[in-house]
PDB file of C-alpha atoms in Angstrom:
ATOM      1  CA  UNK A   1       0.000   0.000   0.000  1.00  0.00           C
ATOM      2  CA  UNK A   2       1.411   3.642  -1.072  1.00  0.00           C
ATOM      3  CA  UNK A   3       4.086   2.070  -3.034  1.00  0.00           C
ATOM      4  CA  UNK A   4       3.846   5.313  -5.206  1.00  0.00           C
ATOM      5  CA  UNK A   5       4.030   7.332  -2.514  1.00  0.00           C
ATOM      6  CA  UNK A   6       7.038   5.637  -1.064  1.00  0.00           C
ATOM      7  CA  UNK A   7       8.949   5.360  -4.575  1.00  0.00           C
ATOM      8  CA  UNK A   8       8.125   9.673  -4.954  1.00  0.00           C
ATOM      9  CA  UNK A   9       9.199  10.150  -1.461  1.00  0.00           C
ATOM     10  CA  UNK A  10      12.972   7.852  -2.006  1.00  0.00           C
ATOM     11  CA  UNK A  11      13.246  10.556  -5.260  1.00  0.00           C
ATOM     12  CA  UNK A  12      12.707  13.287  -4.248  1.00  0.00           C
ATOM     13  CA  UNK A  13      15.392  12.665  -1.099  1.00  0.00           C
ATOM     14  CA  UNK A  14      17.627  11.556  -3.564  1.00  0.00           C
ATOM     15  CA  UNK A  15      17.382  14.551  -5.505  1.00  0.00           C
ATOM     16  CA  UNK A  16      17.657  16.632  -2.792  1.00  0.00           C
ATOM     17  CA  UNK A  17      20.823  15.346  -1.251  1.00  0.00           C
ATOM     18  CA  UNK A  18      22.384  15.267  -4.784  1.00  0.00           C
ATOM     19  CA  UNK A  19      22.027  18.917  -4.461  1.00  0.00           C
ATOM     20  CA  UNK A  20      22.137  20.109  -1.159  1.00  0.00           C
ATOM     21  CA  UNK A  21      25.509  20.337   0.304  1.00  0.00           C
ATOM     22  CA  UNK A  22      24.872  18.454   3.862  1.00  0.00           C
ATOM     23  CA  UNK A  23      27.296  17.037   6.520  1.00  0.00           C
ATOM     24  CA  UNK A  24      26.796  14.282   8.439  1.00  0.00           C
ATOM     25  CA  UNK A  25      25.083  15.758  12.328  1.00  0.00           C
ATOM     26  CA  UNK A  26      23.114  18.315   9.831  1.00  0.00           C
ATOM     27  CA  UNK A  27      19.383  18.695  10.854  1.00  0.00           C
ATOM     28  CA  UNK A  28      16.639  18.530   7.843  1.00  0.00           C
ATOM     29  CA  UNK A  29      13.229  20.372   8.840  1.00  0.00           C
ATOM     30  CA  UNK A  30      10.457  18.228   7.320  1.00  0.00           C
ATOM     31  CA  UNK A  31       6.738  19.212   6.651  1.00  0.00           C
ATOM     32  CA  UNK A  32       4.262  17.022   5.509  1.00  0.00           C
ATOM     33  CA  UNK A  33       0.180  16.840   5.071  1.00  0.00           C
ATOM     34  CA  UNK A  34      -0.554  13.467   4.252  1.00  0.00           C
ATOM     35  CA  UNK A  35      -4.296  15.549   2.818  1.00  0.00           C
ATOM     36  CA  UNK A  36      -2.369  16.898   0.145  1.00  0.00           C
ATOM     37  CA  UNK A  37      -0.424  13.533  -0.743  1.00  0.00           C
ATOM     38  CA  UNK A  38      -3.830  12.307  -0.971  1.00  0.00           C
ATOM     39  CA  UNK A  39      -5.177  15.334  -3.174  1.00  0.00           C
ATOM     40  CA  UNK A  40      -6.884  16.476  -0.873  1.00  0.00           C
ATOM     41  CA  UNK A  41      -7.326  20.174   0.946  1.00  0.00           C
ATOM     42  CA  UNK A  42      -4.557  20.527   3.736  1.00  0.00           C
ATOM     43  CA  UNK A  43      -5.711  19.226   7.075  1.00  0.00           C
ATOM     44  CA  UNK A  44      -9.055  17.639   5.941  1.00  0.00           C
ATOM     45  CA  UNK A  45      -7.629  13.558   5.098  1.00  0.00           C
ATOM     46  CA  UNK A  46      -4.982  13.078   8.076  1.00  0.00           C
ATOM     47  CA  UNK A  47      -3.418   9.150   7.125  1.00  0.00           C
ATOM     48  CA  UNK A  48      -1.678   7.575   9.999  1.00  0.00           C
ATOM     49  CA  UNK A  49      -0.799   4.614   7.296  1.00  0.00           C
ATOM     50  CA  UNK A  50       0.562   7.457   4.451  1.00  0.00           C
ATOM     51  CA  UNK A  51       2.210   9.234   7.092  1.00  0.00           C
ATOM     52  CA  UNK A  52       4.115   5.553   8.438  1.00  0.00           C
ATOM     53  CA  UNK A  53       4.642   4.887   4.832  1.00  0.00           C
ATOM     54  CA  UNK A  54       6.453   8.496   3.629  1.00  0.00           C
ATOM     55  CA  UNK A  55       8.042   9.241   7.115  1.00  0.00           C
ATOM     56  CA  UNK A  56       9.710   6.025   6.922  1.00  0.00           C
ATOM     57  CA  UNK A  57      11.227   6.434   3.911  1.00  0.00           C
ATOM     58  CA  UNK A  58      12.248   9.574   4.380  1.00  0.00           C
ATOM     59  CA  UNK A  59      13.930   9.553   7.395  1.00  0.00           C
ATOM     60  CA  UNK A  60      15.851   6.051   6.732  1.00  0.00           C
ATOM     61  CA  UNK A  61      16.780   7.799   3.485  1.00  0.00           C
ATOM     62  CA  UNK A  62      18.070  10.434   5.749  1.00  0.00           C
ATOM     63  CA  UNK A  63      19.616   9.161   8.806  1.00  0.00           C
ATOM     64  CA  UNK A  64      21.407   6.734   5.833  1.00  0.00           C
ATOM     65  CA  UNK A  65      23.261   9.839   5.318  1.00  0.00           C
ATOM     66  CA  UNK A  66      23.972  10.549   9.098  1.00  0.00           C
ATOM     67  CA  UNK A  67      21.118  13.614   8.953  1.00  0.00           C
ATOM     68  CA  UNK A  68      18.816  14.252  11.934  1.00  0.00           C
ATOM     69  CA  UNK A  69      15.118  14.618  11.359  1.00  0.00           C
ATOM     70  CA  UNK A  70      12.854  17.765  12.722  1.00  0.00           C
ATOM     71  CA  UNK A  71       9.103  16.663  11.812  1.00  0.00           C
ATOM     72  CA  UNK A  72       7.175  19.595  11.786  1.00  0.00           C
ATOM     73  CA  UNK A  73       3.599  19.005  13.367  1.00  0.00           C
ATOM     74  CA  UNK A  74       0.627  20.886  12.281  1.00  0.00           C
ATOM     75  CA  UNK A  75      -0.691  24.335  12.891  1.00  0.00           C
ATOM     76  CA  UNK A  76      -2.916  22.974  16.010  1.00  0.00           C
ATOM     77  CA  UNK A  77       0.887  22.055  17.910  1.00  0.00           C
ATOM     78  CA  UNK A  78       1.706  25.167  16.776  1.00  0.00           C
ATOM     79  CA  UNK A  79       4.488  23.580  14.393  1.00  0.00           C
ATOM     80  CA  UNK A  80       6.152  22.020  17.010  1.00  0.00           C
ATOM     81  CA  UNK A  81       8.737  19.497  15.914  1.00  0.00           C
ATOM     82  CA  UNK A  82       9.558  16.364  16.832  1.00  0.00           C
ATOM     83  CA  UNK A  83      12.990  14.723  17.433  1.00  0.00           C
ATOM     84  CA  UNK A  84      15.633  12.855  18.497  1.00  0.00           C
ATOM     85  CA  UNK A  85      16.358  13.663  21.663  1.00  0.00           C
ATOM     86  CA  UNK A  86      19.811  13.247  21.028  1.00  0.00           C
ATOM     87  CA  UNK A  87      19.763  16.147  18.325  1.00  0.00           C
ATOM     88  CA  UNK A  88      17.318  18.477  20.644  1.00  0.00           C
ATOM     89  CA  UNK A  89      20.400  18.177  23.256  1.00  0.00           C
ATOM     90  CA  UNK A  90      23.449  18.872  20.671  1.00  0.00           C
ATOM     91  CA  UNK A  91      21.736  21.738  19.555  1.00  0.00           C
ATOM     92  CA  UNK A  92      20.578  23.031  22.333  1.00  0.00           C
ATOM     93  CA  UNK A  93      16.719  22.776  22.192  1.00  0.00           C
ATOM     94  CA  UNK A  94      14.481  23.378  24.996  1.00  0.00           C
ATOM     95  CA  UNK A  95      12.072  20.108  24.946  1.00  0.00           C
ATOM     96  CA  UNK A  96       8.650  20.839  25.806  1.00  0.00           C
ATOM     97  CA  UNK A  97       5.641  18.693  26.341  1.00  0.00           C
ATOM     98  CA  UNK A  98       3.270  17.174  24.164  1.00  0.00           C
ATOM     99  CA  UNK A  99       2.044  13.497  21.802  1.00  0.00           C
ATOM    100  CA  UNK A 100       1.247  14.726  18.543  1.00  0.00           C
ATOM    101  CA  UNK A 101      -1.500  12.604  17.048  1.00  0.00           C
ATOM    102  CA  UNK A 102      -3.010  12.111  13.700  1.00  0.00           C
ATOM    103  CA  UNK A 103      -5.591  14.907  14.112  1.00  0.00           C
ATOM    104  CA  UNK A 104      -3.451  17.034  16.723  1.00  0.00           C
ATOM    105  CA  UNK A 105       0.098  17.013  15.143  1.00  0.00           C
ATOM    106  CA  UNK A 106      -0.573  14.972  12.090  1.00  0.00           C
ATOM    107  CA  UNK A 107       0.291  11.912  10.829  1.00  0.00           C
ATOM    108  CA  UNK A 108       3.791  12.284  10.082  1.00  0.00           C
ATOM    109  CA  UNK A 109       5.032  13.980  12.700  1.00  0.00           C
ATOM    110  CA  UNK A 110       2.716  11.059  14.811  1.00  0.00           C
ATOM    111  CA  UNK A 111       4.661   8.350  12.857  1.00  0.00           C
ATOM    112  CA  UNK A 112       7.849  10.257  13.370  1.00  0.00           C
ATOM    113  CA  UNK A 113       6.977   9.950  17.034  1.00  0.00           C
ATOM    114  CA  UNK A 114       6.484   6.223  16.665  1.00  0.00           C
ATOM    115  CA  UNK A 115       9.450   5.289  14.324  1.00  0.00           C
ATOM    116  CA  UNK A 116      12.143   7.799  16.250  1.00  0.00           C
ATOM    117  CA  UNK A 117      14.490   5.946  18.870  1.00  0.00           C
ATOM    118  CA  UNK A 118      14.032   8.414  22.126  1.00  0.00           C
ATOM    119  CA  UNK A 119      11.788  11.192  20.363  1.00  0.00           C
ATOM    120  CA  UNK A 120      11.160  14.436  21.692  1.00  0.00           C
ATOM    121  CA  UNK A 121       9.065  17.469  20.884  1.00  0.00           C
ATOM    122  CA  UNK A 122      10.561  20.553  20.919  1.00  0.00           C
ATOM    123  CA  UNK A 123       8.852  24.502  19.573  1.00  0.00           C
ATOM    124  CA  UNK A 124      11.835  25.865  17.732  1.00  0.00           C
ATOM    125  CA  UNK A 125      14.970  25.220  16.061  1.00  0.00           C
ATOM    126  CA  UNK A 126      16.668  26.528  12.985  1.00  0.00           C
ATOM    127  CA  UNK A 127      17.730  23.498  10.753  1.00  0.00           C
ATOM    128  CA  UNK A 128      20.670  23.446   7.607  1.00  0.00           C
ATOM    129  CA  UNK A 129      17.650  22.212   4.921  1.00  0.00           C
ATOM    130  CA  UNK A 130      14.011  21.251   4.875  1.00  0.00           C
ATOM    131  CA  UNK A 131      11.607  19.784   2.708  1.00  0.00           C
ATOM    132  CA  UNK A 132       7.976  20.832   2.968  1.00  0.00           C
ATOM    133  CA  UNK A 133       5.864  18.526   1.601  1.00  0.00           C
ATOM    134  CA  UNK A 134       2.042  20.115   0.626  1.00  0.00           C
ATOM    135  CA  UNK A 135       2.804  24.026   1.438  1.00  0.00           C
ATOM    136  CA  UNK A 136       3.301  23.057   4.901  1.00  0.00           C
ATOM    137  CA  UNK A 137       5.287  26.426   5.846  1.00  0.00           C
ATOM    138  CA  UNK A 138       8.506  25.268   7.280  1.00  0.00           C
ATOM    139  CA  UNK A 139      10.197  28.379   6.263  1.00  0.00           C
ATOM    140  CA  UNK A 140      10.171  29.135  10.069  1.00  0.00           C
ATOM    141  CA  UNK A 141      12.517  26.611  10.983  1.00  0.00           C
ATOM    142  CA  UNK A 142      15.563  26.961   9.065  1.00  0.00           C
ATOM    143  CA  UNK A 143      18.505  29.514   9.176  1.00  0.00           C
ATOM    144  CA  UNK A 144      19.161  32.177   7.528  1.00  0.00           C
ATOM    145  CA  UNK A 145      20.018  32.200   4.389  1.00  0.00           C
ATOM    146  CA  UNK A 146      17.150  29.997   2.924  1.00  0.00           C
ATOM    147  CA  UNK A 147      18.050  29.027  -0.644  1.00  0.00           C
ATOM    148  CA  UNK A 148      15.869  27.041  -2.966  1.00  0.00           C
ATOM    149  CA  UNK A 149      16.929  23.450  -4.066  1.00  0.00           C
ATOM    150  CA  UNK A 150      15.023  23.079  -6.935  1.00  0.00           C
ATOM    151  CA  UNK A 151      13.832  19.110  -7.611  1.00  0.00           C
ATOM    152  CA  UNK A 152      13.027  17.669 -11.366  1.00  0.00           C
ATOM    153  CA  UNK A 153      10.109  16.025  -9.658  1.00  0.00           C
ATOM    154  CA  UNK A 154       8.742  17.778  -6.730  1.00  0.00           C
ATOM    155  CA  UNK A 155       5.689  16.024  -5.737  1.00  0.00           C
ATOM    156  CA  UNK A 156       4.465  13.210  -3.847  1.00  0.00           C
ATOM    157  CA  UNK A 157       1.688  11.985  -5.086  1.00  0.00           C
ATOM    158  CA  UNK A 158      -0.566  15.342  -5.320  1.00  0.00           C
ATOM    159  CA  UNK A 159       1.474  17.181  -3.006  1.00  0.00           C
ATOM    160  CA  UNK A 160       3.584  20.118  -4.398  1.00  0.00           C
ATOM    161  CA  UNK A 161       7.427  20.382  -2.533  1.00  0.00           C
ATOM    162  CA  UNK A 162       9.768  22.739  -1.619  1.00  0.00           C
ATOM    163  CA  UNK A 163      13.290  22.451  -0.704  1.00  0.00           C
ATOM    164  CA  UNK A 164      15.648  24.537   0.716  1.00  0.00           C
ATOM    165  CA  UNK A 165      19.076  24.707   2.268  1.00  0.00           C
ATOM    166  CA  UNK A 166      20.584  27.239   4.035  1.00  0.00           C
ATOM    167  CA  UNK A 167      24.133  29.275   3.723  1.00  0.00           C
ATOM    168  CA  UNK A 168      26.303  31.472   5.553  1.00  0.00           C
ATOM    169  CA  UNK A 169      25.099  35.216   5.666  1.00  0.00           C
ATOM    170  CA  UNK A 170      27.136  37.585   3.582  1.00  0.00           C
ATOM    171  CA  UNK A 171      28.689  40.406   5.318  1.00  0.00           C
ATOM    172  CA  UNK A 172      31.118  43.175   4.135  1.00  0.00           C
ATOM    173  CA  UNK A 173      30.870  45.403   1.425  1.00  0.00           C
ATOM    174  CA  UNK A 174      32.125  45.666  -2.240  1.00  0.00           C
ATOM    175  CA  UNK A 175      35.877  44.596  -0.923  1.00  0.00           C
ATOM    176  CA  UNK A 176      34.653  41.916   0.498  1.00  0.00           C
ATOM    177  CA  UNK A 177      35.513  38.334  -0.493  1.00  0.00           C
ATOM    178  CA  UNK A 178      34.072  34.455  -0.102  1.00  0.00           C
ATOM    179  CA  UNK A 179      34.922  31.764   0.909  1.00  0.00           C
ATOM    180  CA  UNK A 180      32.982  30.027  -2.531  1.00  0.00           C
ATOM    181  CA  UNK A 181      32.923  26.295  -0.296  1.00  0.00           C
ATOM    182  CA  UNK A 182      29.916  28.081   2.050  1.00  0.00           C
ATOM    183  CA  UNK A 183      27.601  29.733  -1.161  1.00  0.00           C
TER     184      UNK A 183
END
């Protein structure tokens, strides 16, 4: 079930990491409405099985690479994110309280609760890339400078995506240099 899904979900990953320059310990903000996967309006066709299926994917595609995982929940957890715990504590997160569930959270960040090791919820953090899956807004949640990473194929199933990585800010004026490695 969702083999379509899954197989758009392992692209567009792969895509992604052949273009955005990560490093192993790097955190990757993830949105997703399993509604819009479905074709349907954002927030009205939550799918705990969808969300298992893509999260999966995604985040063994991920962690593969030595990346941690932020799932973003929905607009009702405030767009909490949920965790390793592990992560939250390298980068100094403050963990709060809360379950997200399939109509409180969504489904993905509810199966990224279930499939995590030691998961933990946490309001803020500012990750190196994301990947918003169905205009889920994740803008909030990564560093400045946001720069697109434009996909070949960036949908899964009818969901639109977006992904972005972050750089360096450029400061100085016109005699400033650099360093090209960071752009």
């Amino acid at each position: 079930m969702f083999e379509d899904e899954v197989l758009d979900a392992k692209r567009v990953i792969d895509e992604f990491l052949e273009q955005a320059p990560l490093s192993a310990g790097d955190l990757v903000a993830i949105g997703c409405s399993t509604s819009e996967i479905a074709s349907k309006s954002i927030g009205s066709y939550s799918s705990a099985e969808l969300g298992d299926a893509v999260f999966t994917a995604i985040y063994e595609a991920l962690c593969a690479h030595g990346l941690y995982v932020a799932a973003q929940c929905c607009e009702h957890l405030n767009r909490a994110l949920i965790m390793e715990e592990e992560a939250a504590k390298q980068y100094g997160y403050e963990i709060v309280n809360v379950v997200p569930m399939p109509k409180a959270g969504g489904s993905f960040a509810t199966a990224a609760w279930k499939h995590m090791k030691k998961p933990v919820a946490v309001e803020r953090i500012q990750a190196h890339a994301g990947i918003d899956i169905g205009d889920t807004l994740i803008g909030m949640h990564l560093k400045a400078v946001a720069v697109p990473v434009r996909i070949a194929h960036p949908s899964i199933g009818g969901a639109h995506i977006v992904c972005a990585r972050t750089r360096p800010r450029y400061i100085g004026g016109e005699r400033a240099h650099y360093c090209e490695e960071m752009v």
